[in-house]
Short mmCIF file of C-alpha atoms and ligand atoms in Angstrom, two decimals:
data_model
loop_
_atom_site.label_atom_id
_atom_site.label_comp_id
_atom_site.label_asym_id
_atom_site.label_seq_id
_atom_site.Cartn_x
_atom_site.Cartn_y
_atom_site.Cartn_z
CA MET R 1 44.57 164.52 -99.11
CA ARG R 2 45.58 165.41 -102.64
CA SER R 3 48.16 167.63 -104.24
CA ALA R 4 47.26 170.49 -106.54
CA HIS R 5 47.51 168.00 -109.41
CA GLY R 6 44.93 165.73 -107.85
CA LYS R 7 47.48 163.01 -107.04
CA ILE R 8 48.69 162.04 -103.60
CA SER R 9 52.37 162.99 -103.50
CA ASN R 10 55.08 161.03 -101.73
CA ALA R 11 55.44 163.63 -99.00
CA GLU R 12 51.67 163.73 -98.46
CA LYS R 13 51.56 159.91 -98.34
CA ALA R 14 54.27 160.08 -95.69
CA TYR R 15 52.21 162.67 -93.84
CA ILE R 16 49.14 160.41 -93.82
CA ALA R 17 51.12 157.32 -92.86
CA GLY R 18 52.91 159.15 -90.09
CA MET R 19 49.79 160.64 -88.60
CA GLN R 20 48.58 157.05 -88.27
CA ARG R 21 51.84 155.97 -86.77
CA GLY R 22 51.96 158.87 -84.29
CA ALA R 23 55.70 158.69 -84.04
CA CYS R 24 58.67 161.03 -83.72
CA PRO R 25 58.48 164.57 -85.11
CA THR R 26 59.09 163.55 -88.70
CA LEU R 27 57.50 165.33 -91.61
CA ALA R 28 54.97 162.55 -91.33
CA ALA R 29 54.20 163.18 -87.70
CA PRO R 30 54.86 166.71 -86.49
CA MET R 31 55.43 167.20 -82.80
CA GLN R 32 53.85 169.89 -80.68
CA THR R 33 56.47 172.13 -79.07
CA GLY R 34 56.37 175.42 -77.26
CA ASP R 35 56.65 177.24 -80.58
CA GLY R 36 54.06 175.32 -82.60
CA LEU R 37 54.61 172.15 -84.56
CA LEU R 38 58.07 170.90 -85.34
CA VAL R 39 59.03 168.54 -88.14
CA ARG R 40 62.28 166.65 -88.37
CA LEU R 41 63.33 165.22 -91.67
CA ARG R 42 66.26 163.50 -93.20
CA PRO R 43 66.48 163.64 -97.00
CA ALA R 44 67.64 160.49 -98.78
CA GLY R 45 71.37 160.00 -98.25
CA GLY R 46 71.47 163.12 -96.04
CA ALA R 47 72.11 164.97 -99.32
CA LEU R 48 70.43 167.92 -101.03
CA THR R 49 71.32 170.02 -104.03
CA ILE R 50 72.02 173.65 -103.22
CA ALA R 51 68.75 174.60 -104.93
CA GLN R 52 66.80 172.04 -102.86
CA LEU R 53 68.12 173.37 -99.56
CA ARG R 54 67.34 176.90 -100.70
CA GLU R 55 63.78 175.88 -101.54
CA LEU R 56 63.43 174.06 -98.25
CA ALA R 57 64.62 177.16 -96.37
CA SER R 58 62.13 179.34 -98.30
CA ALA R 59 59.33 176.92 -97.47
CA ALA R 60 60.40 176.96 -93.79
CA ALA R 61 60.22 180.76 -93.81
CA ARG R 62 56.79 180.76 -95.50
CA HIS R 63 55.19 178.06 -93.37
CA GLY R 64 57.16 178.10 -90.12
CA ASN R 65 58.87 180.73 -88.02
CA GLY R 66 61.83 181.10 -90.37
CA ILE R 67 64.29 179.11 -88.27
CA LEU R 68 65.93 175.96 -89.55
CA GLU R 69 67.89 173.66 -87.34
CA ILE R 70 70.35 170.85 -87.90
CA THR R 71 70.37 168.46 -84.99
CA ALA R 72 73.25 166.76 -83.21
CA ARG R 73 72.46 163.69 -85.38
CA GLY R 74 72.58 165.70 -88.59
CA ASN R 75 68.84 165.89 -89.29
CA LEU R 76 66.92 168.96 -90.42
CA GLN R 77 64.26 170.56 -88.25
CA ILE R 78 61.68 173.16 -89.20
CA ARG R 79 59.92 174.95 -86.35
CA GLY R 80 56.92 177.12 -85.76
CA LEU R 81 54.51 175.21 -88.03
CA SER R 82 50.77 174.81 -87.53
CA THR R 83 48.27 172.13 -88.55
CA ASP R 84 47.43 174.33 -91.53
CA THR R 85 51.00 174.73 -92.73
CA VAL R 86 52.49 171.26 -92.39
CA ARG R 87 50.62 169.95 -95.40
CA PRO R 88 51.67 172.75 -97.80
CA LEU R 89 55.22 172.39 -96.48
CA ALA R 90 55.13 168.68 -97.30
CA ALA R 91 53.82 169.46 -100.80
CA GLU R 92 56.59 172.01 -101.42
CA ILE R 93 59.26 169.63 -100.21
CA ASP R 94 57.90 167.09 -102.65
CA ALA R 95 57.77 169.65 -105.47
CA ALA R 96 61.44 170.48 -104.84
CA GLY R 97 62.26 166.84 -105.60
CA ILE R 98 63.39 166.18 -102.03
CA VAL R 99 62.89 162.53 -101.21
CA VAL R 100 62.34 161.62 -97.58
CA PRO R 101 62.46 157.84 -97.22
CA ASP R 102 59.50 156.20 -95.50
CA GLY R 103 59.85 154.45 -92.19
CA VAL R 104 62.56 154.63 -89.57
CA THR R 105 65.25 157.23 -90.22
CA ILE R 106 68.62 155.73 -91.07
CA GLU R 107 71.59 158.03 -90.52
CA ILE R 108 74.58 157.33 -92.73
CA SER R 109 78.16 158.59 -93.04
CA PRO R 110 77.95 162.12 -94.46
CA LEU R 111 80.63 161.76 -97.12
CA HIS R 112 79.47 158.43 -98.53
CA GLY R 113 80.61 157.91 -102.09
CA ILE R 114 83.29 160.63 -102.04
CA ASP R 115 85.50 159.79 -99.07
CA GLY R 116 88.44 157.74 -100.33
CA ASP R 117 89.20 156.60 -96.76
CA ALA R 118 85.77 155.01 -96.28
CA ILE R 119 85.85 151.23 -95.76
CA GLY R 120 82.39 150.59 -97.18
CA ASP R 121 79.77 152.65 -98.98
CA ALA R 122 77.14 153.50 -96.36
CA ALA R 123 74.59 154.61 -98.99
CA VAL R 124 74.83 151.25 -100.78
CA MET R 125 74.43 149.40 -97.48
CA GLU R 126 71.48 151.58 -96.48
CA ALA R 127 69.83 150.87 -99.85
CA ALA R 128 70.34 147.12 -99.29
CA VAL R 129 68.78 147.35 -95.82
CA ARG R 130 65.82 149.41 -97.05
CA SER R 131 65.17 147.13 -100.00
CA LYS R 132 65.32 143.96 -97.90
CA LEU R 133 63.59 145.29 -94.79
CA GLY R 134 61.23 147.94 -96.16
CA VAL R 135 58.10 146.43 -94.60
CA LEU R 136 59.69 146.00 -91.19
CA LEU R 137 61.13 149.52 -91.24
CA ASN R 138 57.59 150.85 -91.77
CA SER R 139 56.04 148.74 -89.06
CA PRO R 140 53.77 150.62 -86.64
CA HIS R 141 55.01 148.23 -83.94
CA LEU R 142 58.53 149.69 -83.84
CA ALA R 143 59.45 152.16 -81.11
CA PRO R 144 58.88 155.67 -82.47
CA LYS R 145 62.33 156.79 -81.39
CA LEU R 146 64.23 153.79 -82.77
CA SER R 147 67.54 154.99 -84.21
CA ILE R 148 69.52 153.19 -86.89
CA LEU R 149 72.83 154.21 -88.41
CA VAL R 150 75.04 152.86 -91.16
CA ASP R 151 78.67 153.89 -90.84
CA GLY R 152 81.07 153.28 -93.73
CA GLY R 153 84.05 154.58 -91.70
CA GLY R 154 86.47 157.10 -93.24
CA ARG R 155 87.37 160.66 -92.32
CA PHE R 156 84.13 161.42 -90.53
CA SER R 157 82.79 158.21 -89.09
CA LEU R 158 79.72 158.04 -86.89
CA SER R 159 81.58 156.27 -84.10
CA ALA R 160 80.57 158.79 -81.42
CA LEU R 161 76.85 158.70 -82.23
CA ILE R 162 74.73 156.50 -79.99
CA ALA R 163 72.16 154.38 -81.83
CA ASP R 164 69.77 151.54 -81.11
CA ILE R 165 71.04 149.65 -84.15
CA ARG R 166 74.47 150.17 -85.73
CA ILE R 167 75.72 148.70 -88.98
CA VAL R 168 79.40 149.55 -89.32
CA ALA R 169 81.94 148.69 -92.02
CA GLN R 170 84.74 146.52 -90.60
CA GLN R 171 86.74 145.84 -93.73
CA PRO R 172 85.82 145.89 -97.42
CA GLY R 173 82.73 143.70 -97.87
CA GLN R 174 82.27 143.06 -94.15
CA TRP R 175 79.83 144.81 -91.81
CA LEU R 176 79.13 144.53 -88.10
CA LEU R 177 75.64 144.68 -86.59
CA SER R 178 75.55 145.91 -83.00
CA ILE R 179 73.00 147.44 -80.66
CA ALA R 180 72.48 150.04 -77.98
CA GLY R 181 75.49 152.29 -77.79
CA ASP R 182 78.24 154.13 -79.60
CA GLU R 183 81.14 152.45 -81.37
CA GLU R 184 82.80 151.51 -78.10
CA THR R 185 79.83 150.54 -75.99
CA ALA R 186 77.44 148.85 -78.43
CA THR R 187 76.87 145.09 -78.12
CA PRO R 188 77.89 143.21 -81.28
CA LEU R 189 75.32 140.72 -82.62
CA ALA R 190 76.44 139.62 -86.07
CA ILE R 191 79.20 140.13 -88.61
CA GLY R 192 79.46 139.30 -92.29
CA GLY R 193 78.74 140.45 -95.82
CA PRO R 194 76.01 142.99 -96.62
CA GLU R 195 73.34 140.35 -97.26
CA ALA R 196 74.01 138.43 -94.06
CA VAL R 197 74.10 141.56 -91.92
CA ALA R 198 70.92 142.96 -93.49
CA ALA R 199 69.24 139.61 -92.75
CA ALA R 200 70.47 139.74 -89.13
CA ALA R 201 69.10 143.29 -88.86
CA GLY R 202 65.79 141.90 -90.14
CA ASP R 203 65.80 139.25 -87.38
CA LEU R 204 66.38 141.98 -84.84
CA LEU R 205 63.56 144.14 -86.23
CA GLU R 206 61.24 141.13 -86.04
CA LEU R 207 62.10 140.67 -82.37
CA LEU R 208 61.32 144.34 -81.83
CA THR R 209 58.02 144.40 -83.73
CA ALA R 210 56.89 141.28 -81.85
CA ARG R 211 57.47 143.10 -78.56
CA GLY R 212 55.80 146.35 -79.57
CA ARG R 213 56.39 150.07 -79.53
CA GLN R 214 57.80 150.28 -76.02
CA THR R 215 60.73 148.00 -76.78
CA ARG R 216 64.19 149.14 -77.82
CA PRO R 217 67.03 146.71 -78.55
CA ARG R 218 68.52 147.34 -75.09
CA ASP R 219 65.34 145.88 -73.58
CA ILE R 220 65.69 142.48 -75.24
CA ALA R 221 66.87 139.83 -72.79
CA ALA R 222 70.43 138.55 -73.25
CA THR R 223 69.18 134.96 -73.48
CA THR R 224 66.94 135.90 -76.39
CA LEU R 225 69.79 137.68 -78.15
CA TYR R 226 72.10 134.66 -77.69
CA ALA R 227 69.42 132.37 -79.08
CA HIS R 228 68.95 134.49 -82.21
CA PHE R 229 72.50 135.66 -82.80
CA PRO R 230 74.87 132.76 -82.11
CA GLN R 231 77.91 134.74 -83.31
CA ILE R 232 77.73 137.11 -80.32
CA ASP R 233 80.57 135.55 -78.32
CA SER R 234 82.93 134.97 -81.20
CA ILE R 235 82.76 138.41 -82.83
CA ARG R 236 86.00 140.32 -82.78
CA SER R 237 85.25 143.78 -84.11
CA ILE R 238 87.97 145.96 -85.53
CA PRO R 239 88.51 149.12 -83.48
CA PRO R 240 87.62 152.17 -85.55
CA ALA R 241 90.43 154.35 -86.88
CA PRO R 242 90.52 157.63 -85.01
CA SER R 243 88.06 159.98 -86.65
CA ARG R 244 88.95 163.59 -87.43
CA SER R 245 87.83 165.50 -84.40
CA SER R 246 85.83 168.23 -86.10
CA TYR R 247 84.30 168.50 -89.53
CA VAL R 248 84.25 172.28 -89.70
CA GLY R 249 86.66 174.02 -92.06
CA VAL R 250 88.34 172.71 -95.21
CA THR R 251 89.14 169.00 -95.56
CA ARG R 252 91.00 167.55 -98.51
CA LEU R 253 89.87 164.00 -99.17
CA ARG R 254 92.04 161.23 -100.54
CA THR R 255 89.95 161.37 -103.71
CA GLY R 256 91.36 164.86 -104.36
CA ILE R 257 88.07 166.57 -103.54
CA ALA R 258 88.06 169.37 -100.97
CA VAL R 259 84.93 169.90 -98.87
CA LEU R 260 83.98 172.75 -96.58
CA GLY R 261 82.36 171.88 -93.25
CA VAL R 262 80.00 174.58 -91.98
CA ARG R 263 78.42 174.52 -88.55
CA LEU R 264 75.23 176.37 -87.64
CA LYS R 265 75.83 178.40 -84.50
CA PHE R 266 73.85 176.71 -81.75
CA GLY R 267 72.43 174.42 -84.45
CA GLN R 268 70.15 177.11 -85.87
CA ALA R 269 70.03 179.39 -88.86
CA ARG R 270 67.59 182.00 -90.01
CA ALA R 271 66.20 180.93 -93.37
CA ALA R 272 67.14 184.28 -94.92
CA ASP R 273 70.81 183.86 -93.89
CA LEU R 274 70.94 180.32 -95.19
CA ILE R 275 69.34 181.26 -98.52
CA SER R 276 71.77 184.14 -99.02
CA PHE R 277 74.80 181.99 -98.10
CA LEU R 278 73.69 179.19 -100.41
CA ALA R 279 73.31 181.65 -103.31
CA SER R 280 76.96 182.68 -102.80
CA ALA R 281 78.03 179.05 -102.52
CA GLU R 282 76.25 178.13 -105.73
CA SER R 283 77.85 181.04 -107.60
CA ALA R 284 81.22 179.83 -106.32
CA GLY R 285 80.63 176.34 -107.74
CA ALA R 286 79.08 174.35 -104.86
CA ARG R 287 76.54 171.84 -106.10
CA GLU R 288 75.48 169.79 -103.10
CA ILE R 289 75.28 169.76 -99.33
CA ARG R 290 75.64 166.76 -97.05
CA LEU R 291 74.13 167.00 -93.59
CA ALA R 292 76.68 166.31 -90.85
CA PRO R 293 76.28 165.16 -87.27
CA ASP R 294 76.87 167.91 -84.72
CA ARG R 295 74.64 170.55 -86.30
CA GLY R 296 76.15 171.33 -89.66
CA PHE R 297 76.75 170.37 -93.24
CA PHE R 298 79.43 169.93 -95.85
CA LEU R 299 79.50 171.99 -99.04
CA ILE R 300 80.52 169.78 -101.94
CA GLY R 301 81.84 170.95 -105.31
CA LEU R 302 83.62 174.16 -104.34
CA PRO R 303 86.94 174.69 -106.11
CA GLU R 304 89.81 175.08 -103.62
CA SER R 305 90.45 178.58 -104.90
CA GLU R 306 86.99 179.60 -103.61
CA MET R 307 87.43 178.18 -100.10
CA PRO R 308 88.82 181.33 -98.41
CA ALA R 309 86.01 183.49 -99.82
CA MET R 310 83.35 180.95 -98.84
CA GLN R 311 84.76 180.62 -95.33
CA GLN R 312 84.47 184.38 -94.96
CA ALA R 313 80.95 184.30 -96.43
CA ALA R 314 79.98 181.65 -93.88
CA VAL R 315 81.27 183.79 -91.01
CA ASP R 316 79.52 186.87 -92.44
CA HIS R 317 76.24 184.93 -92.39
CA GLY R 318 76.72 183.89 -88.77
CA PHE R 319 77.99 180.34 -89.38
CA SER R 320 81.08 178.70 -87.97
CA VAL R 321 84.00 177.32 -90.00
CA THR R 322 86.56 177.07 -87.21
CA ALA R 323 86.88 174.00 -85.02
CA LYS R 324 86.63 174.24 -81.24
CA GLU R 325 84.91 177.61 -81.18
CA PRO R 326 83.16 178.33 -77.87
CA ALA R 327 79.82 178.20 -79.73
CA GLU R 328 80.42 174.46 -80.27
CA GLN R 329 80.16 173.95 -76.54
CA ILE R 330 76.81 175.66 -76.19
CA ALA R 331 73.46 174.14 -77.10
CA ALA R 332 70.73 176.78 -77.20
CA CYS R 333 67.09 176.21 -78.06
CA ALA R 334 65.02 178.59 -80.19
CA GLY R 335 64.46 180.85 -77.19
CA ALA R 336 62.46 184.06 -76.79
CA GLY R 337 61.54 185.69 -80.05
CA ALA R 338 61.17 182.32 -81.76
CA CYS R 339 59.35 180.24 -79.17
CA ALA R 340 56.31 181.32 -77.22
CA SER R 341 57.26 179.12 -74.25
CA ALA R 342 60.69 180.67 -73.73
CA PHE R 343 61.46 182.73 -70.65
CA TYR R 344 64.63 184.27 -72.09
CA ASP R 345 66.58 184.87 -75.27
CA THR R 346 68.88 181.86 -75.23
CA ARG R 347 70.95 182.74 -78.28
CA ALA R 348 71.54 186.33 -77.19
CA LEU R 349 72.75 185.04 -73.81
CA ALA R 350 75.01 182.50 -75.55
CA SER R 351 76.63 185.27 -77.61
CA GLN R 352 77.05 187.46 -74.51
CA LEU R 353 78.72 184.64 -72.60
CA ILE R 354 81.15 183.92 -75.42
CA ASP R 355 82.14 187.61 -75.36
CA ARG R 356 82.28 188.05 -71.61
CA VAL R 357 83.59 184.76 -70.21
CA PRO R 358 85.54 183.11 -73.05
CA ASP R 359 87.85 181.25 -70.62
CA LEU R 360 84.92 179.19 -69.38
CA PHE R 361 84.78 177.51 -72.79
CA ASP R 362 88.07 175.64 -72.73
CA GLY R 363 86.71 172.74 -74.79
CA SER R 364 85.57 170.66 -71.81
CA LEU R 365 82.28 172.20 -70.74
CA LYS R 366 78.93 171.47 -72.38
CA LEU R 367 76.49 174.26 -71.60
CA HIS R 368 72.79 174.01 -72.44
CA LEU R 369 70.75 177.20 -72.50
CA SER R 370 67.11 176.22 -72.46
CA GLY R 371 64.27 178.74 -72.70
CA CYS R 372 62.10 176.50 -70.51
CA ALA R 373 62.24 173.13 -68.77
CA LYS R 374 61.34 171.22 -71.92
CA GLY R 375 64.96 171.14 -73.09
CA CYS R 376 64.39 170.85 -76.84
CA ALA R 377 68.00 171.59 -77.84
CA HIS R 378 69.93 168.99 -75.94
CA ARG R 379 69.74 166.07 -73.60
CA ARG R 380 72.32 166.01 -70.84
CA ALA R 381 74.89 168.77 -70.29
CA ASP R 382 77.48 169.67 -67.65
CA LEU R 383 75.52 172.82 -66.89
CA VAL R 384 71.94 173.61 -67.91
CA ILE R 385 70.34 177.01 -67.43
CA ALA R 386 66.59 176.62 -67.83
CA GLY R 387 64.14 179.53 -67.83
CA SER R 388 61.01 179.45 -65.68
CA THR R 389 58.49 181.81 -64.12
CA GLU R 390 60.90 182.06 -61.16
CA GLY R 391 63.90 183.10 -63.23
CA TYR R 392 66.79 180.79 -64.14
CA GLY R 393 67.37 177.30 -62.80
CA PHE R 394 70.94 175.91 -62.81
CA VAL R 395 71.16 172.13 -63.26
CA LEU R 396 74.49 170.36 -62.93
CA ASP R 397 75.17 167.33 -65.13
CA GLY R 398 71.57 166.80 -66.09
CA LEU R 399 68.54 167.77 -68.10
CA ALA R 400 66.57 171.00 -68.33
CA ALA R 401 63.66 169.23 -66.65
CA ASN R 402 65.71 168.20 -63.59
CA SER R 403 65.37 169.96 -60.29
CA PRO R 404 67.90 172.84 -60.28
CA ALA R 405 70.81 172.95 -57.85
CA ALA R 406 70.42 176.74 -57.69
CA ARG R 407 68.09 179.43 -58.92
CA ILE R 408 68.42 183.12 -59.57
CA ALA R 409 65.75 185.66 -60.37
CA GLY R 410 65.52 187.06 -63.88
CA GLY R 411 67.54 190.04 -65.01
CA ARG R 412 70.93 189.14 -63.49
CA ILE R 413 71.86 186.15 -65.56
CA ASP R 414 74.98 187.44 -67.33
CA PHE R 415 76.29 188.84 -64.05
CA ALA R 416 75.60 185.48 -62.35
CA ILE R 417 77.51 183.55 -64.97
CA GLU R 418 80.40 185.97 -64.74
CA LYS R 419 80.57 185.17 -61.03
CA LEU R 420 80.48 181.48 -61.77
CA ALA R 421 83.20 181.81 -64.42
CA ARG R 422 85.35 183.79 -61.95
CA LEU R 423 84.87 181.12 -59.30
CA ILE R 424 85.93 178.40 -61.71
CA GLU R 425 88.96 180.44 -62.71
CA ASP R 426 89.94 180.95 -59.04
CA LYS R 427 89.35 177.37 -57.89
CA ARG R 428 90.62 175.52 -60.91
CA GLY R 429 93.57 173.28 -60.05
CA ALA R 430 96.64 173.02 -62.29
CA GLY R 431 95.60 171.36 -65.53
CA GLU R 432 91.99 171.06 -64.39
CA SER R 433 89.31 171.74 -67.01
CA SER R 434 86.24 173.97 -66.56
CA ALA R 435 83.97 170.91 -66.61
CA ASP R 436 86.02 169.01 -64.01
CA CYS R 437 86.25 172.05 -61.76
CA LEU R 438 82.49 172.63 -61.94
CA LYS R 439 81.88 168.97 -61.15
CA ARG R 440 84.20 169.18 -58.15
CA LEU R 441 82.51 172.34 -56.84
CA GLY R 442 79.17 170.55 -57.09
CA PRO R 443 75.73 171.94 -56.28
CA ILE R 444 76.84 173.61 -53.06
CA GLY R 445 79.76 175.45 -54.68
CA LEU R 446 77.50 176.49 -57.54
CA ALA R 447 74.78 177.82 -55.22
CA GLU R 448 77.37 179.71 -53.14
CA ALA R 449 78.90 181.30 -56.20
CA LEU R 450 75.57 182.49 -57.48
CA GLN R 451 74.55 183.95 -54.13
CA GLN R 452 77.73 185.97 -53.60
CA GLU R 453 77.35 189.74 -53.96
S1 SF4 S 1 63.05 174.35 -74.69
FE1 SF4 S 1 63.18 176.26 -75.84
S2 SF4 S 1 62.34 175.78 -77.88
FE2 SF4 S 1 61.71 174.12 -76.49
S3 SF4 S 1 59.67 174.75 -75.78
FE3 SF4 S 1 61.15 175.49 -74.25
S4 SF4 S 1 61.68 177.56 -74.89
FE4 SF4 S 1 60.66 176.58 -76.63
#
């Protein structure tokens, strides 16, 4: 498999290696979905120049279905590819100078290197881990879905992200290695300087590779962990400083730099909208984007005087720059029009609901609109509405694939949700949130509400 120049490019090498590994839907190993092949990729450092993201969006439009996504973990996804188009996409990504590191994806703090409140530089720590553990990180014996993050702390820490392996700055020069959880729930294994913690991460990866692809850190017996990581009992981690709740909008960093956080509505953008918005951003002075967890990115380099105009441009292109918008509470998959497996237009329904029942979205309720039972857009939500041949299935506190607590036939969905929203409004106790009220009503209350005429 050779590029037009007769050489095997980095992206093509990754493609070959990944096809052998048969792993997650990385560029190296696309995954079959209801709307063709999907690739997920994380550029080095989670950073791209404006021109690179524009070229990536153009390539997604040429080779996929023209929809780009940013996931809840801040990774890019391109949908609607085929076996014939993944390879040219990989070549174009390579030609744009976008580097996608080999091996397991490592998510790092989005504002590494520019956030004056960061405790440690996550990019430097990631580089140390990759240089020391490169072979292990490429091992075909690691679980395909293994997740690793490096969190330098600061304004937008990764404390809420769950990961198999976490490496988190504790104080300058000191990092904590922990496993299987978010900042609060993960089990600490080792603490120390960058070298020592990278070595401990190597020990952990060796335990995992020895056990094979089915094993995640949570599966390793406690006795084994105690034998390999004698610090476990004595580690006193430093509780993380409270992180800013939302990254969207303008943030002024201690370094004097202002950044604009932009969220893709429902985690998706049409390539044409993104390209047009990025052209405006570049004219206004933006030079780089940093991918952010929770389906968005930061624009870096904009002068403060340009922020109001760029916020308006973002809104005009269908993006969100205001925290706690109802759209933040809705995860919607590609849906009808973009995915052949979808039974309804998820994004159109999401927009209708925001217009018609805004009070439902009081900040508490996570709603997942899934075109079918596959549930590509989200894992667990307070309420899932999954399309099927029989209409819409309503799942409470679960996954799109779970058995629904109630079903309604197609065609009446917005009316049905209006009834549900009215019921929640009527039954909600003083100070009770939408999510708590729905939980209290349970499957029976939900089914009754949907059946009422
Ligand atoms: S969940 Fe949505 S995007 Fe995924 S296959 Fe089903 S309809 Fe398509």
